[in-house]
Amino acid sequence: MQNFASLRNRLNRMIAALGVATLTVIVACFVAVFWILSLSSQRLDESEAAGQARLIKSVTDDYVRDLAKAVGDYTAWNELYEYFDKQRDPKWEQLNLGPYLASTFGIGRAFAVTRKGEIVYSYAAGFDAPPKLSPSEIETLRNLARLAFRAEKPDRQVGVAGMLEFESGPALTAASTVRMSSLRGRSHVAFIEARFYNRSFLDDMGHDLGVRDLRIARGRADGLALKAPDGKASGLRLVWAPSGSGSAYLRRVLPMVALVGAAAVVALLGLAFVWWRVFDHMRVAERSVNEAMLRASAARARAAEETSKSKSAFIANMSHELRTPLNAIIGFSELVLSEALGPIAPEKYREYIAAIHKSGHHLLSIVNDILQVAKIEARGSEINAEPVAVDEVVRDCVEMLGVLADKRAIAIAVSPATESLKVVADRQALHQILINIVANAIKFSPERGSVEISWSARGVQCELRVVDHGCGIPPETLRNIGKPFVQAEGAYARKYQGAGLGLTISFLLAQAMGVSIELKSAVNAGTTAIVTLPLVEAQCAAGSLAA
């Protein structure tokens, strides 16, 4: 009776402690979930705001570039140059010149300013006669015209663009000098176009970008700073209302989390009530339990004797079963330690380490090639086209592969062109292409053979040739060269390990640069690799003709 009461008291204390612990855990979980949701919503808001800022900056930069290009293209119009250079027709200007710009490019204002600062043409969309300019606006236009005259280039038409503020509001403004399409002659007039960022334009822009309340603000620290045509800060900023998707999500989810927490607390209280009813029932049945315990004592005594016999039999059987495998383990261990079957040879370890080192380097090169192929096929290779001297790239390649060539006694013969040729290419990509091609030529050339490297101009292009006299490539394999994991030699005749990714990388880099690689080969007659690149002089000539 006293033991049962003591057990009941201990259970009561345990239940109380468990209830407090459970309640603490529920509250802690609720706080943790709220903190995680709050942090996640904040990160979501920050990520969304950063994405919107990048998108708006990209679109704004595109507007600036497009307007600068539009005014540059428009001012390189022979008829416009001749019109401002000869007798002008004001009536025609108001009916055709400005309205054409407004309908085609969405221009709100247009001006023509001479080198002396005289405004010889002014147009305002929606007005029969353009509004009178204030002194500050006149000075702003003169400064912009001077900036356009200073930015004038002899080889191409250049437009300057940025944000300016007029009396009627902020406007994206671009200017360029009026010149002949051939760019000959000295310009006398700078043409200025302004696209106003009014409420309608900003609303349309915000709707396209998926942002709310897009507007121009002054003196704000947030938003996107807008630059003036001279590249300096204009004092204007493009601001918008953050979408707050994360905060909105938190507001939607938080009531549900609170409801779940309240339900957990109610469930805990219900469990406590059930336990109280159980213990109350236990007090009523206490005497019955004691009587049952007395009756069960005799049964437990009989069961204990039978259990003792069964336990003894189990221990005997298991001792035999465990001893047999243990004897075998101990015996074989002693046999190995005593070197009864022969000594252990630790000198083989050096060979194993060398094999592991060589295999590791080989595996690393394969993994690096696979990663590079995956990177190029996914993002594209970032190509930085620039003038590159072919002889410099060839010289660097020969120096890097000199050790491999000397190891196999391969002579690398370089036949320089009569003049140093410069091509338009990415230096690093061209270097890697040539390294892969020459390395293959060295590896598949017979010992004491030779590899020839030469280059020459072919019209507007440069042909860079790498010739070896090795095993050659079968026609069926040559058709698949450049595909991943395709090797030149047959599967049974390969002398060099590799994943077959060197030429794949070369073909991908060549494709990204816009150049071509051609392989000519015959079995047992060698292989010729031809890399065709555009010459710098040809690119310059093409650019001049296009301008």
XYZ file of C-alpha atoms in Angstrom:
547
model
C 0.000 0.000 0.000
C 2.727 2.430 0.984
C 4.848 1.327 -2.016
C 1.932 2.013 -4.356
C 1.365 5.459 -2.822
C 5.068 6.252 -3.138
C 5.009 5.124 -6.762
C 1.938 7.277 -7.364
C 3.618 10.341 -5.873
C 6.732 9.803 -7.956
C 4.599 9.463 -11.082
C 2.765 12.673 -10.205
C 6.058 14.538 -9.860
C 7.307 13.019 -13.109
C 4.142 14.005 -14.955
C 4.351 17.559 -13.587
C 7.998 17.838 -14.613
C 7.181 16.356 -18.021
C 4.339 18.842 -18.464
C 6.572 21.788 -17.631
C 9.290 20.471 -19.954
C 6.774 19.906 -22.770
C 5.329 23.377 -22.337
C 8.843 24.839 -22.399
C 9.648 22.887 -25.568
C 6.430 24.075 -27.245
C 7.170 27.709 -26.394
C 10.801 27.305 -27.527
C 9.673 25.702 -30.792
C 7.149 28.476 -31.378
C 9.856 31.122 -30.785
C 12.318 29.237 -33.039
C 9.757 28.870 -35.823
C 8.831 32.543 -35.567
C 12.515 33.555 -35.669
C 13.188 31.325 -38.681
C 10.129 32.625 -40.532
C 11.018 36.217 -39.678
C 14.623 35.753 -40.822
C 13.510 33.950 -43.985
C 10.989 36.673 -44.838
C 13.655 39.334 -44.281
C 16.115 37.474 -46.519
C 13.398 37.029 -49.135
C 12.599 40.757 -49.034
C 16.308 41.628 -49.317
C 16.868 39.170 -52.162
C 13.773 40.417 -53.998
C 14.788 44.058 -53.504
C 18.298 43.325 -54.809
C 16.841 41.527 -57.819
C 14.480 44.414 -58.552
C 17.378 46.886 -58.247
C 19.477 44.868 -60.708
C 16.561 44.605 -63.130
C 15.719 48.310 -62.959
C 19.388 49.287 -63.359
C 19.725 46.995 -66.371
C 16.599 48.415 -68.019
C 17.613 52.005 -67.206
C 21.094 51.426 -68.648
C 19.470 49.966 -71.776
C 17.307 53.094 -72.108
C 20.413 55.290 -71.878
C 22.335 53.217 -74.432
C 19.363 52.977 -76.792
C 18.719 56.732 -76.743
C 22.431 57.501 -77.220
C 22.541 55.104 -80.181
C 19.297 56.483 -81.605
C 20.507 60.083 -81.559
C 23.900 58.960 -82.924
C 22.257 57.128 -85.823
C 19.824 59.988 -86.510
C 22.503 62.677 -86.602
C 24.666 60.695 -89.068
C 22.082 61.465 -91.766
C 23.335 63.278 -94.829
C 20.012 65.067 -95.450
C 19.938 66.372 -91.872
C 23.503 67.674 -92.164
C 22.768 69.385 -95.471
C 19.505 70.777 -94.094
C 21.175 72.558 -91.160
C 24.085 73.601 -93.378
C 21.829 75.339 -95.960
C 18.649 77.359 -96.039
C 16.200 75.978 -93.471
C 12.399 75.740 -93.487
C 10.921 76.341 -89.953
C 7.487 75.143 -91.025
C 8.908 71.862 -92.284
C 10.867 71.448 -89.055
C 7.766 71.670 -86.885
C 5.716 69.357 -89.106
C 8.307 66.674 -89.841
C 11.530 66.781 -87.850
C 10.227 66.801 -84.281
C 7.004 64.807 -84.887
C 9.029 62.052 -86.538
C 11.247 61.739 -83.455
C 8.235 61.816 -81.132
C 6.367 59.079 -82.994
C 9.420 56.882 -83.647
C 11.472 57.174 -80.440
C 8.970 58.615 -77.935
C 10.885 61.919 -77.764
C 9.236 64.742 -75.794
C 11.629 67.586 -76.656
C 14.203 68.137 -79.406
C 16.755 70.930 -79.861
C 19.532 71.933 -82.219
C 22.412 73.974 -80.762
C 25.297 75.473 -82.725
C 28.933 75.574 -81.640
C 28.372 79.171 -80.553
C 25.590 78.081 -78.198
C 22.716 79.388 -80.309
C 19.522 77.289 -80.121
C 18.442 77.168 -83.758
C 15.673 74.591 -83.373
C 13.264 73.672 -80.580
C 10.373 71.204 -80.545
C 7.951 70.087 -77.811
C 5.542 67.193 -78.346
C 1.910 68.228 -77.898
C 2.567 71.961 -78.449
C 2.057 73.958 -81.617
C 4.816 76.261 -80.477
C 7.518 75.047 -78.054
C 7.401 76.599 -74.549
C 9.880 79.324 -73.808
C 13.071 78.072 -72.222
C 14.290 79.463 -68.913
C 17.868 80.797 -68.640
C 18.898 77.725 -66.638
C 17.474 75.390 -69.298
C 19.270 77.302 -72.032
C 22.565 76.984 -70.150
C 21.914 73.270 -69.589
C 21.387 72.735 -73.315
C 24.531 74.684 -74.186
C 26.590 72.607 -71.741
C 25.176 69.409 -73.218
C 25.983 70.595 -76.738
C 29.562 71.415 -75.710
C 29.817 67.919 -74.216
C 28.635 66.397 -77.524
C 31.186 68.427 -79.506
C 33.988 67.318 -77.160
C 32.905 63.653 -77.434
C 32.992 63.742 -81.240
C 35.202 60.982 -82.728
C 36.766 61.039 -86.189
C 36.029 57.355 -86.858
C 32.520 56.868 -85.485
C 29.379 58.674 -84.445
C 29.126 59.071 -80.654
C 26.100 60.013 -78.584
C 26.198 61.115 -74.940
C 23.181 60.454 -72.728
C 22.024 60.852 -69.141
C 19.392 62.395 -66.871
C 18.762 66.131 -66.877
C 16.083 68.183 -65.160
C 13.976 70.662 -67.123
C 11.279 72.997 -65.921
C 8.658 70.467 -67.010
C 10.363 67.579 -65.189
C 13.271 65.130 -65.352
C 14.149 63.679 -68.740
C 16.544 61.158 -70.199
C 18.506 63.346 -72.597
C 20.970 62.435 -75.383
C 23.048 64.577 -77.729
C 25.251 64.026 -80.760
C 26.791 66.212 -83.426
C 25.121 66.363 -86.858
C 27.557 64.911 -89.407
C 27.686 63.245 -92.788
C 27.321 59.441 -92.783
C 30.904 59.267 -94.072
C 31.958 61.241 -90.930
C 33.836 63.720 -93.141
C 33.593 67.377 -92.543
C 33.319 69.410 -89.368
C 29.979 69.452 -87.594
C 28.400 72.803 -86.732
C 25.254 71.685 -84.927
C 24.603 69.365 -81.984
C 21.191 67.698 -81.919
C 19.563 67.007 -78.534
C 16.671 64.634 -77.783
C 14.851 64.392 -74.423
C 12.484 61.653 -73.252
C 10.552 62.809 -70.170
C 10.116 60.494 -67.203
C 6.561 61.667 -66.520
C 3.949 59.838 -64.463
C 2.531 57.926 -67.412
C 5.971 56.767 -68.575
C 6.997 55.684 -65.056
C 3.710 53.842 -64.513
C 4.168 51.905 -67.763
C 7.779 51.174 -66.884
C 6.854 50.001 -63.375
C 4.102 47.760 -64.767
C 6.562 46.159 -67.213
C 9.142 45.618 -64.445
C 6.630 44.403 -61.860
C 7.323 47.147 -59.278
C 4.953 49.549 -57.546
C 5.063 53.332 -57.186
C 8.053 53.875 -59.474
C 9.009 57.569 -59.350
C 11.835 60.107 -59.582
C 13.019 61.530 -56.233
C 15.551 64.121 -55.178
C 17.780 64.031 -52.113
C 17.022 60.394 -51.297
C 19.624 57.904 -50.110
C 17.806 54.821 -51.378
C 16.816 53.777 -54.889
C 18.921 53.907 -58.064
C 21.159 56.933 -58.656
C 20.790 58.360 -62.165
C 23.823 59.843 -63.901
C 23.989 62.981 -65.984
C 25.359 62.883 -69.566
C 28.833 63.845 -68.279
C 28.910 60.718 -66.095
C 28.473 62.590 -62.811
C 25.592 62.256 -60.368
C 22.508 64.091 -61.567
C 20.987 64.446 -58.090
C 17.983 62.384 -59.239
C 17.179 58.875 -58.043
C 14.730 56.294 -59.296
C 12.829 54.888 -56.293
C 10.011 52.381 -55.922
C 7.977 50.655 -53.254
C 9.444 47.279 -52.217
C 7.118 44.370 -52.885
C 7.617 42.877 -49.411
C 6.682 39.337 -50.444
C 8.534 37.886 -47.476
C 6.767 40.136 -44.956
C 3.403 39.414 -46.560
C 4.109 35.698 -46.378
C 5.059 36.036 -42.700
C 1.794 37.854 -41.980
C -0.160 35.068 -43.676
C 1.671 32.217 -41.968
C 2.017 33.679 -38.459
C -1.672 33.182 -37.477
C -1.440 29.552 -38.528
C 1.722 29.062 -36.449
C 0.042 30.698 -33.460
C -2.989 28.438 -33.938
C -0.794 25.347 -34.011
C 0.997 26.497 -30.832
C -2.325 27.140 -29.060
C -3.567 23.709 -30.162
C -0.418 22.114 -28.722
C -0.962 23.869 -25.372
C -4.615 22.770 -25.308
C -3.543 19.209 -26.098
C -1.049 19.334 -23.229
C -3.777 20.507 -20.821
C -6.063 17.731 -22.040
C -3.321 15.193 -21.439
C -2.871 16.489 -17.889
C -6.623 16.088 -17.266
C -6.526 12.516 -18.537
C -3.629 11.701 -16.241
C -5.513 13.144 -13.250
C -8.513 10.928 -14.019
C -6.270 7.885 -14.373
C -4.663 8.412 -10.971
C -8.055 8.965 -9.405
C -9.154 5.625 -10.777
C -5.938 4.081 -9.465
C -6.781 5.173 -5.896
C -10.176 3.448 -6.101
C -8.617 0.219 -7.415
C -5.683 0.239 -4.993
C -6.956 -2.617 -2.793
C -7.753 -4.812 -5.775
C -4.265 -4.315 -7.070
C -2.714 -5.351 -3.723
C -4.744 -8.557 -3.650
C -3.759 -9.335 -7.206
C -0.139 -8.758 -6.301
C -0.362 -11.366 -3.502
C -1.833 -13.892 -5.888
C 0.767 -13.141 -8.456
C 3.653 -13.686 -6.009
C 3.292 -17.462 -6.071
C 3.076 -17.502 -9.844
C 6.206 -15.365 -10.100
C 8.096 -17.776 -7.827
C 7.238 -20.722 -10.060
C 8.052 -18.727 -13.181
C 11.380 -17.646 -11.686
C 12.490 -21.241 -11.219
C 11.587 -22.146 -14.785
C 13.288 -18.992 -16.064
C 16.462 -19.876 -14.144
C 16.625 -23.298 -15.838
C 16.079 -21.826 -19.278
C 18.737 -19.192 -18.655
C 21.335 -21.789 -17.707
C 20.662 -23.828 -20.872
C 20.905 -20.650 -23.035
C 24.247 -19.633 -21.502
C 25.716 -23.090 -22.097
C 24.685 -23.206 -25.725
C 25.831 -19.647 -26.502
C 29.211 -20.161 -24.845
C 29.942 -22.973 -27.301
C 28.688 -20.994 -30.287
C 30.825 -17.937 -29.410
C 33.979 -19.868 -28.586
C 34.238 -21.543 -31.987
C 34.487 -18.338 -34.170
C 36.683 -16.636 -31.569
C 39.194 -19.494 -31.697
C 39.292 -19.213 -35.470
C 39.860 -15.398 -35.314
C 42.608 -15.732 -32.703
C 44.289 -18.592 -34.579
C 44.370 -16.834 -37.939
C 45.557 -13.580 -36.303
C 48.464 -15.347 -34.635
C 49.276 -17.079 -37.915
C 49.570 -13.719 -39.722
C 51.553 -12.083 -36.897
C 54.018 -14.971 -36.740
C 54.669 -14.660 -40.493
C 54.271 -18.405 -40.810
C 53.372 -18.104 -44.502
C 56.139 -15.643 -45.385
C 57.463 -12.175 -44.432
C 55.556 -8.942 -45.037
C 57.213 -6.861 -47.812
C 57.016 -3.139 -46.877
C 59.329 -2.141 -49.808
C 56.327 -2.410 -52.109
C 54.786 0.557 -50.338
C 56.945 3.016 -52.363
C 55.672 1.594 -55.641
C 52.086 1.753 -54.359
C 52.529 5.387 -53.316
C 54.003 6.270 -56.714
C 51.109 4.580 -58.467
C 48.615 6.376 -56.232
C 50.359 9.725 -56.883
C 50.369 9.213 -60.655
C 46.781 7.990 -60.708
C 45.696 10.932 -58.546
C 47.254 13.450 -60.915
C 45.699 11.698 -63.896
C 42.279 11.647 -62.243
C 42.621 15.333 -61.272
C 43.347 16.329 -64.862
C 40.296 14.397 -66.073
C 38.061 15.998 -63.430
C 39.359 19.478 -64.292
C 38.642 18.876 -67.986
C 35.134 17.617 -67.241
C 34.432 20.642 -65.018
C 35.676 23.043 -67.678
C 33.518 21.415 -70.379
C 30.475 21.649 -68.126
C 31.204 25.317 -67.305
C 31.595 26.330 -70.942
C 28.451 24.516 -72.092
C 26.347 25.982 -69.298
C 27.358 29.838 -68.986
C 29.184 30.188 -71.913
C 32.795 31.167 -71.879
C 33.406 34.838 -71.174
C 35.390 35.970 -74.209
C 37.537 39.110 -74.054
C 38.406 39.814 -77.680
C 41.564 41.881 -78.161
C 44.487 42.188 -80.605
C 46.823 39.218 -80.014
C 50.226 38.650 -81.615
C 50.338 35.103 -83.005
C 54.108 34.727 -82.595
C 53.884 35.551 -78.877
C 51.223 32.883 -78.256
C 53.222 30.298 -80.243
C 56.418 31.141 -78.341
C 54.686 30.746 -74.967
C 53.172 27.435 -76.084
C 56.522 26.022 -77.229
C 58.165 27.026 -73.943
C 55.427 25.342 -71.877
C 55.523 22.101 -73.888
C 59.310 21.932 -74.151
C 59.645 19.378 -71.343
C 57.078 17.032 -72.908
C 58.774 17.360 -76.317
C 62.290 16.760 -74.896
C 61.077 13.690 -73.001
C 60.051 12.054 -76.294
C 62.848 13.678 -78.344
C 60.307 15.553 -80.466
C 61.612 18.558 -82.400
C 59.232 21.520 -82.575
C 59.881 23.558 -85.715
C 58.394 27.073 -85.818
C 58.136 28.790 -89.207
C 57.504 32.493 -88.531
C 55.578 34.562 -91.046
C 57.290 37.281 -93.031
C 55.641 39.816 -90.730
C 54.178 39.679 -87.259
C 50.444 39.034 -87.561
C 47.894 40.212 -85.054
C 44.496 38.552 -84.762
C 41.307 39.350 -82.882
C 40.939 36.682 -80.178
C 40.806 35.994 -76.466
C 44.458 35.556 -75.499
C 43.834 32.937 -72.798
C 41.391 30.923 -74.908
C 43.720 30.959 -77.946
C 46.614 29.945 -75.703
C 44.671 26.962 -74.350
C 43.518 25.907 -77.830
C 47.106 25.901 -79.130
C 48.398 24.101 -75.997
C 45.848 21.281 -76.452
C 46.532 20.908 -80.193
C 50.342 20.953 -79.903
C 50.292 18.618 -76.881
C 48.233 16.093 -78.888
C 50.644 16.433 -81.814
C 53.620 15.711 -79.513
C 51.940 12.758 -77.788
C 50.869 11.046 -81.009
C 54.126 11.660 -82.903
C 56.727 8.854 -83.048
C 59.794 9.295 -80.865
C 62.491 11.505 -82.435
C 59.831 12.877 -84.747
C 58.919 16.499 -85.392
C 56.007 18.914 -85.084
C 55.769 21.988 -87.341
C 53.957 25.205 -86.347
C 53.386 27.944 -88.930
C 51.015 30.820 -89.602
C 50.234 33.035 -92.574
C 47.696 35.582 -93.777
C 44.953 34.395 -96.114
C 43.034 37.469 -97.231
C 41.316 38.904 -94.154
C 42.146 35.869 -92.008
C 45.138 34.205 -90.426
C 45.667 30.446 -90.718
C 47.613 28.903 -87.834
C 48.800 25.365 -88.706
C 50.105 22.569 -86.469
C 51.430 19.538 -88.390
C 52.599 16.201 -86.939
C 53.751 12.977 -88.615
C 52.219 10.556 -86.181
C 49.700 7.731 -86.359
C 46.951 9.856 -87.900
C 43.217 9.594 -87.292
C 40.867 7.109 -89.008
C 38.047 8.728 -91.028
C 35.299 7.329 -88.791
C 37.031 8.782 -85.713
C 37.851 12.088 -87.429
C 34.124 12.767 -87.901
C 33.588 12.606 -84.131
C 36.691 14.531 -83.034
C 35.665 17.353 -80.717
C 32.904 15.391 -79.032
C 33.468 14.613 -75.316
C 35.474 11.455 -74.485
C 36.497 10.768 -78.115
C 40.228 9.954 -78.536
C 42.221 9.922 -81.742
C 43.812 6.470 -81.376
C 41.825 3.260 -81.274
C 40.819 1.646 -78.007
C 43.470 -1.110 -78.402
C 46.307 1.053 -79.697
C 46.281 3.908 -77.168
C 49.658 4.716 -75.611
C 48.536 7.664 -73.499
C 45.813 7.914 -70.926
C 43.207 10.654 -71.112
C 39.500 11.312 -71.119
C 39.444 12.703 -74.660
C 38.387 16.210 -73.552
C 41.343 18.320 -74.773
C 40.028 18.835 -78.301
C 36.467 19.144 -76.967
C 37.563 22.147 -74.881
C 39.426 23.582 -77.889
C 36.373 23.312 -80.151
C 34.102 24.875 -77.500
C 36.491 27.797 -76.918
C 36.851 28.303 -80.677
C 33.069 28.339 -81.083
C 32.748 30.914 -78.288
C 35.343 33.167 -80.010
C 33.737 32.748 -83.433
C 36.806 31.075 -84.997
C 37.128 27.681 -86.672
C 39.296 24.589 -86.169
C 39.759 22.151 -89.055
C 41.504 18.765 -88.777
C 42.997 16.999 -91.805
C 44.416 13.548 -91.187
C 45.229 10.197 -92.735
C 46.186 6.951 -91.007
C 49.988 6.612 -90.585
C 50.484 9.927 -92.420
C 50.024 12.452 -89.622
C 47.526 15.166 -88.778
C 47.230 18.857 -89.666
C 45.217 21.176 -87.420
C 44.217 24.549 -88.931
C 42.957 27.356 -86.678
C 41.434 30.233 -88.691
C 41.290 33.635 -86.952
C 40.299 37.142 -88.156
C 43.114 39.620 -88.664
C 43.065 42.892 -86.748
C 43.415 44.954 -89.931
C 40.352 43.264 -91.426
C 38.277 43.987 -88.329
C 39.293 47.653 -88.373
C 38.449 47.945 -92.076
C 35.057 46.313 -91.542
C 34.314 48.682 -88.660
C 35.178 51.727 -90.786
C 32.931 50.565 -93.641
C 30.051 49.886 -91.247
C 30.374 53.355 -89.751
